[in-house]
Coordinates of C-alpha atoms in Angstrom, one line a residue:
X7 CA -30.0 -33.3 49.3
X8 CA -33.1 -34.9 47.6
X9 CA -34.5 -33.0 44.7
X10 CA -38.1 -31.5 44.9
X11 CA -40.8 -34.3 44.6
X12 CA -42.6 -32.5 41.7
X13 CA -39.4 -32.2 39.6
X14 CA -39.6 -33.7 36.1
X15 CA -37.2 -34.0 33.2
X16 CA -39.1 -31.4 31.2
X17 CA -39.1 -29.1 34.2
X18 CA -35.4 -28.7 34.7
X19 CA -34.6 -28.9 30.9
X20 CA -37.5 -26.5 30.3
X21 CA -38.3 -28.5 27.1
X22 CA -38.7 -32.2 26.1
X23 CA -35.1 -33.2 25.3
X24 CA -34.4 -35.3 22.1
X25 CA -32.7 -38.6 22.9
X26 CA -31.6 -39.0 19.2
X27 CA -29.9 -35.7 19.0
X28 CA -28.1 -36.4 22.3
X29 CA -26.8 -39.7 21.1
X30 CA -25.7 -38.2 17.8
X31 CA -23.8 -35.4 19.5
X32 CA -22.2 -37.9 22.0
X33 CA -21.0 -40.2 19.3
X34 CA -19.6 -37.4 17.1
X35 CA -17.7 -35.7 19.9
X36 CA -16.3 -39.0 21.0
X37 CA -15.0 -39.9 17.5
X38 CA -13.5 -36.5 16.8
X39 CA -11.8 -36.5 20.2
X40 CA -10.3 -39.9 19.5
X41 CA -9.0 -38.7 16.2
X42 CA -7.4 -35.6 17.7
X43 CA -5.9 -37.7 20.5
X44 CA -4.2 -40.0 18.0
X45 CA -2.8 -37.0 16.1
X46 CA -1.6 -35.4 19.3
X47 CA 0.3 -38.6 20.1
X48 CA 1.7 -38.9 16.6
X49 CA 2.9 -35.3 16.4
X50 CA 3.9 -35.1 20.1
X51 CA 2.2 -31.8 20.5
X52 CA 1.8 -31.5 24.3
X53 CA -0.2 -28.2 24.2
X54 CA -2.9 -29.9 22.0
X55 CA -3.8 -32.2 24.9
X56 CA -6.0 -29.3 26.1
X57 CA -8.2 -29.9 23.0
X58 CA -8.4 -33.6 23.9
X59 CA -9.3 -32.7 27.5
X60 CA -12.0 -30.4 26.2
X61 CA -13.4 -33.2 24.0
X62 CA -13.5 -35.4 27.1
X63 CA -15.5 -32.8 29.0
X64 CA -17.9 -32.5 26.1
X65 CA -18.3 -36.3 25.9
X66 CA -18.9 -36.4 29.7
X67 CA -21.4 -33.5 29.4
X68 CA -23.4 -35.4 26.8
X69 CA -23.3 -38.6 28.8
X70 CA -24.7 -36.7 31.8
X71 CA -27.2 -35.1 29.4
X72 CA -28.3 -38.6 28.3
X73 CA -28.7 -39.8 31.8
X74 CA -30.7 -36.7 32.8
X75 CA -32.9 -37.2 29.7
X76 CA -33.8 -40.8 30.5
X77 CA -35.1 -40.2 34.0
X78 CA -35.1 -37.5 36.7
X79 CA -31.5 -37.1 37.8
X80 CA -30.7 -33.6 39.0
X81 CA -27.1 -34.5 39.7
X82 CA -26.6 -35.6 36.1
X83 CA -28.3 -32.5 34.8
X84 CA -26.1 -30.2 36.9
X85 CA -23.0 -32.0 35.7
X86 CA -24.2 -31.7 32.1
X87 CA -24.7 -28.0 32.6
X88 CA -21.3 -27.4 34.1
X89 CA -19.4 -29.6 31.6
X90 CA -21.0 -28.2 28.5
X91 CA -20.9 -24.6 29.6
X92 CA -17.3 -24.6 30.7
X93 CA -15.7 -27.1 28.2
X94 CA -15.2 -24.7 25.3
X95 CA -13.4 -22.2 27.6
X96 CA -10.4 -24.7 27.7
X97 CA -10.5 -25.0 24.0
X98 CA -9.3 -21.4 23.6
X99 CA -6.1 -22.2 25.6
X100 CA -4.7 -24.2 22.6
X101 CA -5.2 -21.1 20.3
X102 CA -3.4 -18.9 22.8
X103 CA -0.3 -21.2 23.0
X104 CA -0.4 -21.6 19.2
X105 CA -0.2 -17.8 18.6
X106 CA 2.6 -17.6 21.1
X107 CA 4.5 -20.2 19.0
X108 CA 3.8 -18.3 15.8
X109 CA 5.2 -15.1 17.5
X110 CA 8.3 -17.1 18.4
X111 CA 8.7 -18.3 14.9
X112 CA 8.4 -14.8 13.5
X113 CA 10.9 -13.5 16.1
X114 CA 8.5 -10.9 17.5
X115 CA 10.2 -9.1 20.3
X116 CA 7.9 -6.2 21.1
X117 CA 6.7 -5.4 24.7
X118 CA 3.4 -7.1 24.1
X119 CA 3.8 -9.0 20.8
X120 CA 6.2 -11.7 22.0
X121 CA 6.0 -15.4 22.7
X122 CA 5.6 -15.3 26.5
X123 CA 3.4 -12.3 26.8
X124 CA 0.8 -13.3 24.2
X125 CA 0.4 -16.9 25.5
X126 CA 0.6 -15.9 29.2
X127 CA -1.7 -12.9 29.1
X128 CA -4.6 -14.6 27.4
X129 CA -4.0 -17.9 29.3
X130 CA -4.3 -16.1 32.7
X131 CA -7.4 -14.2 31.6
X132 CA -9.0 -17.4 30.4
X133 CA -8.3 -19.2 33.7
X134 CA -9.8 -16.3 35.6
X135 CA -12.9 -16.5 33.5
X136 CA -13.2 -20.2 33.9
X137 CA -12.9 -19.7 37.7
X138 CA -15.7 -17.1 37.7
X139 CA -17.9 -19.3 35.6
X140 CA -17.1 -22.2 37.9
X141 CA -18.2 -20.2 40.9
X142 CA -21.4 -19.2 39.2
X143 CA -22.1 -22.8 38.2
X144 CA -21.6 -23.9 41.8
X145 CA -24.2 -21.4 43.0
X146 CA -26.6 -22.6 40.3
X147 CA -26.0 -26.2 41.3
X148 CA -26.8 -25.4 44.9
X149 CA -30.1 -23.7 44.2
X150 CA -31.1 -26.4 41.7
X151 CA -30.7 -29.0 44.3
X152 CA -32.7 -27.0 46.8
X153 CA -35.7 -26.0 44.8
X154 CA -35.2 -27.1 41.2
X155 CA -34.6 -23.6 40.0
X156 CA -31.4 -21.8 38.9
X157 CA -30.1 -19.0 41.0
X158 CA -30.3 -15.5 39.4
X159 CA -27.1 -14.6 41.3
X160 CA -25.3 -17.7 40.0
X161 CA -26.5 -17.0 36.4
X162 CA -25.2 -13.4 36.7
X163 CA -21.8 -14.6 37.8
X164 CA -21.6 -17.0 34.9
X165 CA -22.7 -14.2 32.6
X166 CA -19.9 -11.9 33.8
X167 CA -17.3 -14.6 33.3
X168 CA -18.6 -15.3 29.7
X169 CA -18.8 -11.6 28.9
X170 CA -15.2 -10.9 30.0
X171 CA -14.0 -14.0 28.1
X172 CA -15.9 -12.9 25.0
X173 CA -14.3 -9.4 25.2
X174 CA -10.8 -10.7 25.5
X175 CA -11.4 -13.4 22.9
X176 CA -12.4 -10.7 20.4
X177 CA -9.2 -8.9 21.4
X178 CA -7.3 -12.1 20.7
X179 CA -8.8 -12.3 17.3
X180 CA -7.5 -8.9 16.5
X181 CA -4.0 -9.9 17.8
X182 CA -4.1 -13.0 15.6
X183 CA -5.0 -11.0 12.5
X184 CA -2.2 -8.5 13.3
X185 CA 0.4 -11.3 13.7
X186 CA -0.7 -12.6 10.3
X187 CA -0.3 -9.1 8.8
X188 CA 3.3 -8.9 10.3
X189 CA 4.2 -12.2 8.6
X190 CA 3.2 -10.9 5.2
X191 CA 6.0 -8.3 5.6
X192 CA 8.6 -11.0 6.2
X193 CA 10.6 -12.9 3.6
X194 CA 11.8 -15.6 6.0
X195 CA 10.5 -17.7 8.8
X196 CA 7.1 -17.7 7.3
X197 CA 4.5 -19.8 9.1
X198 CA 2.3 -22.2 7.0
X199 CA -1.0 -20.6 6.1
X200 CA -3.1 -23.5 7.3
X201 CA -2.2 -22.6 10.9
X202 CA -3.8 -19.2 10.4
X203 CA -6.9 -20.8 8.8
X204 CA -7.3 -23.1 11.8
X205 CA -6.6 -20.3 14.3
X206 CA -9.1 -17.8 12.8
X207 CA -11.8 -20.3 12.0
X208 CA -11.8 -21.9 15.5
X209 CA -11.6 -18.5 17.1
X210 CA -14.6 -17.3 15.2
X211 CA -16.6 -20.5 16.1
X212 CA -15.8 -20.3 19.8
X213 CA -16.7 -16.6 19.8
X214 CA -20.0 -17.4 18.1
X215 CA -20.8 -20.0 20.7
X216 CA -19.8 -17.7 23.6
X217 CA -21.9 -14.9 22.2
X218 CA -24.9 -17.3 22.2
X219 CA -24.3 -18.2 25.8
X220 CA -24.0 -14.6 26.9
X221 CA -27.4 -13.7 25.2
X222 CA -29.0 -16.9 26.5
X223 CA -28.1 -16.2 30.1
X224 CA -28.8 -12.4 29.8
X225 CA -32.3 -13.1 28.5
X226 CA -32.9 -15.3 31.6
X227 CA -33.2 -18.9 32.7
X228 CA -36.8 -19.0 31.3
X229 CA -36.0 -17.1 28.2
X230 CA -36.8 -18.1 24.6
X231 CA -33.3 -19.4 23.8
X232 CA -33.0 -21.5 27.0
X233 CA -36.5 -23.1 26.5
X234 CA -35.9 -24.3 22.9
X235 CA -33.5 -27.2 22.4
X236 CA -32.8 -26.4 18.7
X237 CA -30.8 -23.3 19.7
X238 CA -28.5 -25.3 22.0
X239 CA -27.6 -27.8 19.2
X240 CA -27.3 -25.1 16.5
X241 CA -25.5 -22.4 18.4
X242 CA -23.5 -24.4 21.0
X243 CA -23.0 -28.0 20.0
X244 CA -22.5 -27.4 16.2
X245 CA -20.0 -24.6 16.3
X246 CA -17.8 -26.4 18.9
X247 CA -18.0 -29.7 16.9
X248 CA -17.0 -27.9 13.7
X249 CA -14.1 -26.4 15.6
X250 CA -13.0 -29.9 16.7
X251 CA -13.2 -31.0 13.0
X252 CA -10.9 -28.1 12.0
X253 CA -8.4 -29.1 14.7
X254 CA -8.5 -32.7 13.4
X255 CA -7.9 -31.7 9.8
X256 CA -5.5 -28.8 10.5
X257 CA -3.8 -30.1 13.6
X258 CA -1.3 -27.6 14.9
X259 CA 1.2 -30.3 15.7
X260 CA 1.4 -31.2 12.0
X261 CA 3.1 -27.9 11.3
X262 CA 4.9 -27.0 14.4
X263 CA 6.6 -30.4 14.5
X264 CA 8.0 -29.9 11.0
X265 CA 11.1 -27.7 11.8
X266 CA 12.3 -27.5 8.2
X267 CA 9.0 -26.1 7.0
X268 CA 9.0 -23.5 9.7
X269 CA 12.5 -22.4 10.5
X270 CA 14.5 -22.4 7.3
X271 CA 14.5 -19.1 5.5
X272 CA 13.4 -18.9 1.9
X273 CA 16.8 -18.0 0.5
X274 CA 19.4 -19.8 -1.5
X275 CA 22.2 -21.5 0.4
X276 CA 25.5 -22.9 -0.9
X277 CA 26.6 -26.1 0.7
X278 CA 30.1 -27.3 0.2
X279 CA 30.4 -31.0 0.0
X280 CA 33.8 -32.7 0.2
X281 CA 33.8 -35.7 -1.9
X282 CA 36.8 -37.9 -1.0
X283 CA 36.0 -40.7 -3.4
X284 CA 38.9 -42.1 -5.4
X285 CA 37.1 -42.4 -8.7
X286 CA 33.8 -41.8 -10.4
X287 CA 32.6 -43.4 -13.6
X288 CA 30.5 -41.4 -16.0
X289 CA 27.5 -43.0 -17.8
X290 CA 29.3 -42.7 -21.2
X291 CA 32.2 -44.9 -21.9
X292 CA 34.1 -41.9 -23.4
X293 CA 33.7 -39.6 -20.5
X294 CA 36.2 -39.8 -17.7
X295 CA 36.8 -38.0 -14.4
X296 CA 39.9 -37.7 -12.3
X297 CA 40.5 -40.9 -10.3
X298 CA 42.4 -39.4 -7.3
X299 CA 42.4 -36.4 -5.0
X300 CA 39.7 -34.4 -3.4
X301 CA 37.3 -32.1 -5.1
X302 CA 34.8 -29.4 -3.8
X303 CA 31.4 -29.4 -5.3
X304 CA 29.1 -26.4 -4.9
X305 CA 25.5 -27.2 -4.7
X306 CA 22.8 -24.5 -4.8
X307 CA 19.5 -25.4 -3.3
X308 CA 16.4 -23.3 -2.9
X309 CA 14.7 -24.1 0.4

């Protein structure tokens, strides 16, 4: 369907988009996504591919944003809208799986606080929210193609999906903080602190971005936030990019793929080593050791 004849770039963006900011965001997201992809391959962390996938969606969104900025292209604008609104929702899935792995490491066996329940519950909620937002985005796309204006019904559906996700993401933040509190009571199987730093920081950033989107859509398509580009880059692009930077510096695979650092208890072990050598010479010419027979050597090591 052909777009309205009087449609302009400024009309569907509702402001004059900055080409420079678009290119900077595109390049930065591309570079950080490549870095995370390389680390994910290096550490063989399959669940972190969801972060790489999210980065690809962000890059695709900014490519479409660039195309829609250069000339009137409603299809590119709609794709930009869908990709950039929905991409950060997938980012949360990595955090859900990570907390599930932390629960497994800490041997949490409660009805709710266990590996499968934590990851599965929030994962399912997130998929439902993504589906709701996808349905709303489809309605918005349809009305944009017809008359160049976003559907109120579609915006409300996207708002519901974002609001539900924001609520459960806040709940997830509380669960993460509680899991960290439980670790402090344990003397063994402690999880490296950088994992919690990455979890809590990225969760906060994603929550900040989702809160901005909820307010933006609640105010309306023609509201102040949606008609000023600076808020999009400061409250959407920047928080998500910082979250990507944190994932690249504190990549979860760096810690979960180091079994000795995670699974061995902080206790003293005694290892008996059977040395069946026939003779051992001491550094000093005067010192001697038995030349035959077996001996047991007790070695104490603090892990």
